[in-house]
XYZ file of C-alpha atoms in Angstrom:
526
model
C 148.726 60.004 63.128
C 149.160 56.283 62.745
C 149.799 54.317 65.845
C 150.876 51.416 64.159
C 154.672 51.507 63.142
C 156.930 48.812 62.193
C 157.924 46.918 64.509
C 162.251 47.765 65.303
C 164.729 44.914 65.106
C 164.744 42.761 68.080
C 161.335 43.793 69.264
C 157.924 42.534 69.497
C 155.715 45.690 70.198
C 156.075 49.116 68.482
C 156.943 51.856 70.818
C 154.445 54.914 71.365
C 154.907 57.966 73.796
C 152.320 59.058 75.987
C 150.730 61.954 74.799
C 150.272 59.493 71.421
C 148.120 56.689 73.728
C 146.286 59.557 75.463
C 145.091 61.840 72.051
C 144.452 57.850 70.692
C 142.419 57.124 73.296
C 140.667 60.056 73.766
C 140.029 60.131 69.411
C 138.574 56.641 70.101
C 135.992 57.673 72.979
C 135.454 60.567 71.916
C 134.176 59.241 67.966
C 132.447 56.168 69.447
C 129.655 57.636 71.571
C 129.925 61.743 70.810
C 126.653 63.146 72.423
C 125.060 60.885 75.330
C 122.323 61.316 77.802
C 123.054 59.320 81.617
C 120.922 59.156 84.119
C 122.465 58.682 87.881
C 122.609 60.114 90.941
C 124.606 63.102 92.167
C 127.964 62.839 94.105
C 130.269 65.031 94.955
C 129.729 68.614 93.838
C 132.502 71.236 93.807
C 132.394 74.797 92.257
C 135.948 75.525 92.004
C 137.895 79.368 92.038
C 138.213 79.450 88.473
C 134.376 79.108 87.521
C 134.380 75.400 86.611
C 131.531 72.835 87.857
C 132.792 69.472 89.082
C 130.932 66.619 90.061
C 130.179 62.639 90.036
C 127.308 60.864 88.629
C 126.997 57.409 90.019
C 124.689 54.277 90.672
C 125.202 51.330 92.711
C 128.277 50.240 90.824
C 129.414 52.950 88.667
C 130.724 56.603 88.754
C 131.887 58.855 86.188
C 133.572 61.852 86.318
C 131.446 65.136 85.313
C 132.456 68.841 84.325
C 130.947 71.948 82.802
C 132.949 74.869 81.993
C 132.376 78.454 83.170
C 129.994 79.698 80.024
C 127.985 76.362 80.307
C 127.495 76.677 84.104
C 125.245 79.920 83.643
C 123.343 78.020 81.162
C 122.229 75.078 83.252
C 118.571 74.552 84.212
C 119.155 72.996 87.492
C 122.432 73.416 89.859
C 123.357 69.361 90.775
C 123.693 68.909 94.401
C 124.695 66.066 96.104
C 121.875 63.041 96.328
C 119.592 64.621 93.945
C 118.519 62.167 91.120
C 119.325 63.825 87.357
C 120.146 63.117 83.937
C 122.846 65.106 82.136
C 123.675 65.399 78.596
C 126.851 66.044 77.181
C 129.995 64.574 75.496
C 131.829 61.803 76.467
C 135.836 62.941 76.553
C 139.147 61.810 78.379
C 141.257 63.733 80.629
C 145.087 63.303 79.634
C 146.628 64.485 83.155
C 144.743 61.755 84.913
C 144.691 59.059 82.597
C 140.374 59.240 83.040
C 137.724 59.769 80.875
C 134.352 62.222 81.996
C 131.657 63.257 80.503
C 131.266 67.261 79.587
C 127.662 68.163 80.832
C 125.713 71.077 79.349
C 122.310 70.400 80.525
C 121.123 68.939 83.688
C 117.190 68.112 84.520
C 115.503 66.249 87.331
C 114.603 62.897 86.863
C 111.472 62.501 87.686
C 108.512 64.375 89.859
C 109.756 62.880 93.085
C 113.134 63.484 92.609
C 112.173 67.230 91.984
C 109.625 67.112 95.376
C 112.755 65.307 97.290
C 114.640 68.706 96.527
C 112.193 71.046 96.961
C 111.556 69.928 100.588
C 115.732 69.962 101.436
C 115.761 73.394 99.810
C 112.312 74.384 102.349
C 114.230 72.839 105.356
C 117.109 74.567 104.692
C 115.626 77.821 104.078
C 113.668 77.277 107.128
C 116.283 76.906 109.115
C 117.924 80.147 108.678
C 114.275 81.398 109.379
C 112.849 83.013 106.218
C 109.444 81.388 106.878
C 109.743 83.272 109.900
C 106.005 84.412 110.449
C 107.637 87.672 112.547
C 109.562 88.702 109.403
C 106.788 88.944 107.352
C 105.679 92.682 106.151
C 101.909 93.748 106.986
C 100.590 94.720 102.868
C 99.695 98.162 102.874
C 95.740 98.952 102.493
C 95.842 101.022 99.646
C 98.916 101.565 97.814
C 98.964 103.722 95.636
C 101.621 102.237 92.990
C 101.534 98.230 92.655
C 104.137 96.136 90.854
C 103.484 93.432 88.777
C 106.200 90.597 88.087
C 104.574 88.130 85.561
C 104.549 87.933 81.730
C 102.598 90.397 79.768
C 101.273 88.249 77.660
C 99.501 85.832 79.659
C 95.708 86.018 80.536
C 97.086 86.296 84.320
C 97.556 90.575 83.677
C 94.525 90.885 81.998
C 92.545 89.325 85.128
C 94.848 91.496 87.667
C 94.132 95.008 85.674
C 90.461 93.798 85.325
C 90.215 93.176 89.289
C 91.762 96.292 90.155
C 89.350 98.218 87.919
C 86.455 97.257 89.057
C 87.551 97.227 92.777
C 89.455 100.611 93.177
C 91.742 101.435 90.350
C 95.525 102.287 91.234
C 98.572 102.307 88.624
C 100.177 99.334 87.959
C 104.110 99.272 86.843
C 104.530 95.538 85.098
C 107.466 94.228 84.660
C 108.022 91.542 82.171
C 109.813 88.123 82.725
C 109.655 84.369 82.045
C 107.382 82.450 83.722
C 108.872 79.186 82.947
C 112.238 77.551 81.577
C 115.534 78.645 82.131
C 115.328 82.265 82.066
C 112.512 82.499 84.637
C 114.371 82.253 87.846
C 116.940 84.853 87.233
C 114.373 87.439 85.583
C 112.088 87.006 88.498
C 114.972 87.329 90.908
C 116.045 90.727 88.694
C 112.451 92.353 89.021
C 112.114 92.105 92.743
C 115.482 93.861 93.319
C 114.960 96.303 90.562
C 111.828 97.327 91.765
C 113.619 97.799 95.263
C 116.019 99.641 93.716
C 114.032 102.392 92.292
C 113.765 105.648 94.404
C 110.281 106.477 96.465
C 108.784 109.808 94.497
C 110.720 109.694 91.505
C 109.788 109.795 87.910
C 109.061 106.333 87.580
C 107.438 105.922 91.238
C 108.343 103.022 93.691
C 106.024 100.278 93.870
C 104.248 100.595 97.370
C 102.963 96.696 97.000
C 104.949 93.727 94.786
C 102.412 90.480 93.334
C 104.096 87.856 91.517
C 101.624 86.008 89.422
C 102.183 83.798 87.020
C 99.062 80.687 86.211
C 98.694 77.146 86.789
C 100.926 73.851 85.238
C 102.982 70.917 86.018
C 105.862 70.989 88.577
C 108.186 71.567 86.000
C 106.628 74.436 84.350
C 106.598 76.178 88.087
C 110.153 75.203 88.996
C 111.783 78.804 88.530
C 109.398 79.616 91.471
C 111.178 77.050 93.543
C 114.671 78.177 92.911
C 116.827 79.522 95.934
C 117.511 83.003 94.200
C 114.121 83.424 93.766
C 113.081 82.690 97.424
C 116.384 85.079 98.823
C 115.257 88.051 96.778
C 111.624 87.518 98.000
C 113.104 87.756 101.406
C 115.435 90.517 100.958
C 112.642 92.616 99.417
C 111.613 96.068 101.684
C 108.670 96.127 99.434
C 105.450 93.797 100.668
C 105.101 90.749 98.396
C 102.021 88.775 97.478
C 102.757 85.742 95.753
C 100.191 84.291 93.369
C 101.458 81.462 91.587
C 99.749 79.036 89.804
C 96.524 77.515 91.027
C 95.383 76.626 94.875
C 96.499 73.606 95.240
C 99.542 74.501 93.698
C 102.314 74.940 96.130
C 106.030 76.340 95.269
C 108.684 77.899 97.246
C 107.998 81.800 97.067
C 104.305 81.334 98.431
C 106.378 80.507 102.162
C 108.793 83.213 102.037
C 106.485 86.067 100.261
C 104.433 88.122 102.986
C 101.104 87.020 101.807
C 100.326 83.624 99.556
C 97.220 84.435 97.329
C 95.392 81.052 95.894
C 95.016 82.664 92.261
C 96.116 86.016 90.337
C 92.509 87.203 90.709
C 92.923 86.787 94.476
C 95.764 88.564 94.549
C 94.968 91.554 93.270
C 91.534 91.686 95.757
C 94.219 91.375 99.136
C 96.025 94.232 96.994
C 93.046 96.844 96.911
C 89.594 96.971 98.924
C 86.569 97.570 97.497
C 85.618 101.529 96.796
C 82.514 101.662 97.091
C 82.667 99.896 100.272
C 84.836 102.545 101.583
C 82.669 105.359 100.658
C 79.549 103.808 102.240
C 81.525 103.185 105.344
C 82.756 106.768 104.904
C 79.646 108.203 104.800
C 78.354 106.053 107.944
C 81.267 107.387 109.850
C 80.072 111.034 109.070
C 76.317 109.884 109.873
C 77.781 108.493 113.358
C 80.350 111.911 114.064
C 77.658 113.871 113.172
C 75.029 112.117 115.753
C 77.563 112.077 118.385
C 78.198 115.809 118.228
C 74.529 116.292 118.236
C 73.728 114.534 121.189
C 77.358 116.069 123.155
C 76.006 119.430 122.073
C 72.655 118.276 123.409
C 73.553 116.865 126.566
C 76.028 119.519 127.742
C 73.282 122.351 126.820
C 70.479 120.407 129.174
C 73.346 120.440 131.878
C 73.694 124.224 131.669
C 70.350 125.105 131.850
C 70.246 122.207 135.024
C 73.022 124.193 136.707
C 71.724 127.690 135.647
C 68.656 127.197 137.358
C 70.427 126.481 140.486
C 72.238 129.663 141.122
C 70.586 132.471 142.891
C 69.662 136.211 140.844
C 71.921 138.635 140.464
C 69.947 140.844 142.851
C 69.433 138.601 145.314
C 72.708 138.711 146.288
C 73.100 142.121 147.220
C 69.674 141.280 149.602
C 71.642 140.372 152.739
C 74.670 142.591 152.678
C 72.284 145.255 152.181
C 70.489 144.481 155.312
C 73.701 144.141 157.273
C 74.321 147.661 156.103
C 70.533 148.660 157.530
C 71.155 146.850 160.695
C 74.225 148.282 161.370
C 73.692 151.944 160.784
C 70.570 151.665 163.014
C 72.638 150.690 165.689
C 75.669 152.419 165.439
C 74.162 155.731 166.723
C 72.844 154.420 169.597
C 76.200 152.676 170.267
C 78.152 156.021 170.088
C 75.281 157.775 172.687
C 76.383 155.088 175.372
C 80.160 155.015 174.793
C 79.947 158.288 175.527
C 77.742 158.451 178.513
C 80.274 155.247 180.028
C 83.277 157.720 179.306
C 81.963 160.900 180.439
C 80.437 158.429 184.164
C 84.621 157.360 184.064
C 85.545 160.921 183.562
C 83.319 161.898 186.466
C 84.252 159.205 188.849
C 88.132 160.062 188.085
C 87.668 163.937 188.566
C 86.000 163.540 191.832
C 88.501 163.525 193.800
C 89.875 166.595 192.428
C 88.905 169.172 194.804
C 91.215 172.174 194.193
C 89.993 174.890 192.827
C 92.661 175.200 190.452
C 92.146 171.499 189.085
C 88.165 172.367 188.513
C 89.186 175.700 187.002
C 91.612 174.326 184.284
C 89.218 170.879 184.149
C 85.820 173.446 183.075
C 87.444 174.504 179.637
C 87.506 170.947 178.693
C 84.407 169.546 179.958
C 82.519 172.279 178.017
C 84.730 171.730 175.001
C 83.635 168.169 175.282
C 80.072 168.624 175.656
C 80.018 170.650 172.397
C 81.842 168.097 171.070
C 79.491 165.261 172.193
C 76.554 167.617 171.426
C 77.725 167.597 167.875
C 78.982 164.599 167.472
C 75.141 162.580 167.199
C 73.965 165.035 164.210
C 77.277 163.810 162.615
C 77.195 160.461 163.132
C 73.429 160.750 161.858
C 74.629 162.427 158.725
C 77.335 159.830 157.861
C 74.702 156.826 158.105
C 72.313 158.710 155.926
C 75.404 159.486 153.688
C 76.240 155.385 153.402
C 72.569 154.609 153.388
C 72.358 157.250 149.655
C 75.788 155.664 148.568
C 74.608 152.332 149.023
C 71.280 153.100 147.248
C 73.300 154.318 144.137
C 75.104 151.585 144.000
C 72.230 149.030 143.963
C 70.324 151.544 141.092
C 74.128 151.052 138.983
C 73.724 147.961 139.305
C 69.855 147.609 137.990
C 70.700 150.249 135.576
C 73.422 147.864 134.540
C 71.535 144.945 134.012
C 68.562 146.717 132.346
C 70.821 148.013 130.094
C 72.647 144.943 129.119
C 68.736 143.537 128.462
C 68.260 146.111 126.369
C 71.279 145.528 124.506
C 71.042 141.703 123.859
C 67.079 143.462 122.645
C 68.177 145.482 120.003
C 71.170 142.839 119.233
C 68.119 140.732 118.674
C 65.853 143.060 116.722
C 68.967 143.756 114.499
C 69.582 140.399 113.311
C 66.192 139.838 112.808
C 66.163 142.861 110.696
C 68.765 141.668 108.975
C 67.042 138.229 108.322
C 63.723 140.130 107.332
C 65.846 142.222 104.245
C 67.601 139.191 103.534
C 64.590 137.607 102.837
C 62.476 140.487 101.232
C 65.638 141.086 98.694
C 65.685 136.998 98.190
C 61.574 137.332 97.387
C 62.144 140.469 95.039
C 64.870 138.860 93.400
C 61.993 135.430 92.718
C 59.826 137.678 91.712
C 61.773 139.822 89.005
C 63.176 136.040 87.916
C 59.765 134.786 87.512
C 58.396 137.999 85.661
C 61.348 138.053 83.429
C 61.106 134.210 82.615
C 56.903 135.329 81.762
C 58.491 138.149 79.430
C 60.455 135.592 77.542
C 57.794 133.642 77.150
C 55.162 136.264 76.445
C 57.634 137.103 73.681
C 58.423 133.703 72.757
C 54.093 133.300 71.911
C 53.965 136.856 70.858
C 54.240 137.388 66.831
C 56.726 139.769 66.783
C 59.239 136.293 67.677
C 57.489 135.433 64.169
C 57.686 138.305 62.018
C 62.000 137.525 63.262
C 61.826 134.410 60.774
C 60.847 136.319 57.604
C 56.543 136.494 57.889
C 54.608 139.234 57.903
C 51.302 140.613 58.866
C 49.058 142.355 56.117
C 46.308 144.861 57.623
C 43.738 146.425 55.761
C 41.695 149.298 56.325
C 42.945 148.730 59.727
C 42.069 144.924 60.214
C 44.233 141.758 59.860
C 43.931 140.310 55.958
C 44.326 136.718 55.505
C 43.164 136.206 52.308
C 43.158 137.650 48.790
C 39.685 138.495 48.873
C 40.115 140.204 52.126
C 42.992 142.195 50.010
C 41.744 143.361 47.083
C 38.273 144.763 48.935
C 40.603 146.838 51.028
C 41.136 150.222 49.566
C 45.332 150.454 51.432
C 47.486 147.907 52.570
C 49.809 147.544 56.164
C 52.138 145.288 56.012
C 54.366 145.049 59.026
C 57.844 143.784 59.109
C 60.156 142.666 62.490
C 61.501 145.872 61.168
C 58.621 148.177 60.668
C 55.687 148.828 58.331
C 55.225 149.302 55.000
C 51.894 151.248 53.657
C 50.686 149.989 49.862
C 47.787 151.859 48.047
C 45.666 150.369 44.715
C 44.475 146.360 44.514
C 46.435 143.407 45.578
C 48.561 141.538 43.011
C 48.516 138.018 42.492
C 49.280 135.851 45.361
C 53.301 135.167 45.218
C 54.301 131.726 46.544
C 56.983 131.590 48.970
C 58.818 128.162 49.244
C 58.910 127.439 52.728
C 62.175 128.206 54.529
C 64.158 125.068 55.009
C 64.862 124.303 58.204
C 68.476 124.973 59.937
C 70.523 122.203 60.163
C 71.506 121.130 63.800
C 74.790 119.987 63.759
C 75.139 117.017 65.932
C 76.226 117.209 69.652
C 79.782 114.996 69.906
C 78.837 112.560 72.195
C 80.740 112.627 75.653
C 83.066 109.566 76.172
C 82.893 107.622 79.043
C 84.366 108.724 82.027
C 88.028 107.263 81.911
C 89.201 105.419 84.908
C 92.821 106.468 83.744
C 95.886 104.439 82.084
C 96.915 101.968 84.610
C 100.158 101.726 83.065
């Protein structure tokens, strides 16, 4: 379109609507700077419904208007916030509605390392403050886990020295999952592998991690700022899996190594918090068994001297019976003697009462009984003699039971005794037959091993005459028959020897070569 008309009768200025001096002006901008780079500091940010990024770049005199679309705001390095020093590159364009021009940002960096420090500590405050540093909420690493995650790129040198320190201190599997370590993409792929690994189900086919590292090696500030994003940090923090962080070198310090449950100084360190040592654990294994096994000794020990302490202090099993038993004497001797004079004192009471009893009739009816009671009296002491000596026998029985008793359980725990020593005795006569018949047959095998019949197996033979061993032709043709003997019997030859036939010697069997075992295999790790 050309702006410039001919001027109408009676005026001085051509006319021009408004769209026409916006899409002019906006032509002009646009074609005299295209792409530019400024450099400011951040003002007012606002992420509005829609997707779109607005904000201000200023400096002590200036601002200008800044935007980024939806699709570029996904794409920038660095989110601007407010106060934070940047540079951003895009177009220079105008914006019709408002009569204003702005600049269309696609990329946004840091300018400078102490801008990019200046942000990292208001991003560590504020994270702080809602108390992920929290030293309560931090998860105790498991001592050996059985299935460890890695988040770090595969290609680096930092997997190699994480496999290689697990292998040589106690192998486990390892589950790596591969991200960016720098630029762009490294935030959100780190930020992706924590939660997927969180997401994956404990026993399943591909096994949940029971320990998370994050390694990734040493570089600039820059190279280790997708460590120091705030996605990063909130998806360490979420985790339910224990995190060891091992980024860069020592001295290196970003954001994940204060929300992660353990900071490691280097990969390498890492992966020794990860696993301990095994053969560490063995020998202190084996010490523990050493120790359990002396302790039980000396309990054993201890509780047997205290038996035989308290057996010595109880009393024989027949001297208990010694004072009952001489009760029981004591009180049969007197019990006769005790009778006699109850019955004298009754029969002095029976006399006193029937003396005044003077009728006839009285003493006649009175006689009956007193005789019936003297019989009774005079019978009563063999009786009472009888019974004693009756309780005297049955107590007498009862202490021979009881001897009989014990003897017999002595004899029992005897022959329990001689048995298992009888049994011990075949045990080892059948164990000393059985060396023996070993032994003799391992002679046999050799006898026959030295013997010449093993030789006469591998094709020779032996060639008697006239009853004695020939070794030479001489020795053959001055016998008048020939022997020779076979590993399958003899063969009889009459008349001279021939000429001497020469055998080529057998060549020897081949041994085929023994595959060589492999090394024992610590097992994929992957």
């Amino acid at each position: 379109m050309d702006l410039i008309d001919d001027p109408q009768p009676g005026e001085n200025a051509p006319e021009f609507t408004v769209s026409e001096i916006s899409g002019a002006v906006k032509k002009t901008i646009e074609g005299a700077f295209g792409r530019v780079r400024v450099r400011g500091e951040v003002g007012r940010v606002m992420l509005a419904r829609s997707g779109h990024l607005y904000f201000d770049v200023k400096d002590d005199r200036s601002v200008i208007a800044a935007v980024s679309w939806k699709g570029q705001v996904s794409r920038l390095s660095i989110m601007p916030e407010e106060g934070m020093e940047v540079i951003v590159s895009g177009k220079i364009t105008t914006f019709g509605n408002q009569s204003k021009y702005q600049i269309n940002v696609d990329d946004v960096v840091v300018a400078g390392e102490g801008a990019l420090m200046a942000m990292l500590e208001k991003r560590k405050k504020a994270l702080a403050a809602e108390g992920l540093f929290a030293p309560e909420r931090k998860k105790k690493i498991p001592y050996l886990p059985e299935v460890i995650g890695v988040v770090t790129s595969p290609s680096g040198a930092v997997i190699r020295d994480i496999l290689h320190r697990l292998r040589d201190r106690f192998p486990r599997k390892v589950l790596i999952w591969p991200v960016a370590v720098q630029g762009d993409a490294c935030a959100p792929q780190v930020a992706a592998a924590i939660e997927g690994f969180n997401r994956m189900t404990p026993g399943g086919a591909l096994p949940r991690p029971d320990l998370l590292i994050v390694a990734r090696g040493g570089g600039s500030i820059e190279d280790l700022w997708g460590f120091n994003e705030e996605s990063v940090a909130r998806a360490v923090a979420a985790s339910d899996i224990p995190l060891i962080s091992a980024v860069g070198h020592e001295t290196d310090t970003t954001l994940i190594d204060f929300v992660s449950d353990l900071r490691a100084p280097t990969p390498t360190a890492a992966a020794e918090h990860a696993v301990p040592v095994r053969l560490e654990l063995l020998a202190w294994t084996e010490e523990q068994g050493t120790r359990l096994t002396r302790a039980l000794e000396q309990g054993v020990n201890q509780r047997s001297q205290r038996l035989r302490d308290l057996s010595r202090a109880l009393p024989r099993a027949d001297s208990l019976l010694d004072g009952p038993r001489q009760r029981l004497d004591t009180a049969g001797l007197k019990l006769p003697v005790a009778l006699t004079q109850m019955t004298q004192a009754r029969r002095v009471k029976l006399s006193e009462a029937s003396a005044g009893l003077r009728p006839r009739a009285l003493t006649a009816r009175l006689a009956p009984l007193r005789d019936r009671l003297n019989m009774a009296t005079t019978r009563l002491g063999p009786g009472l003699s009888r019974g004693t000596a009756q309780h005297r026998r049955d107590l007498d029985r009862l202490v021979a039971r009881l001897d009989a008793g014990r003897i017999a359980q002595a004899n029992q725990q005897r022959n329990q005794a001689l048995q298992d020593a009888s049994a011990r005795l075949d045990n080892a006569y059948l164990s000393a037959v059985s060396r023996q018949k070993d032994r003799l047959a391992a002679l046999e095998r050799m006898r026959q091993t030295l013997g010449y019949t093993e030789t006469l197996k591998r094709g020779y033979a032996v060639v008697r005459g006239d009853g004695d061993v020939v070794t030479t032709q001489v020795a053959a043709s001055k016998a008048s028959a020939l022997e020779i003997e076979f590993a399958d019997g003899r063969l009889t030859l009459d008349g001279s020897a021939s000429a001497p036939v020469t055998t080529a010697p057998t060549a020897k069997p081949v041994r085929k070569a023994k595959p060589k075992k492999d090394a024992p295999d610590q097992g994929s790790l992957f």
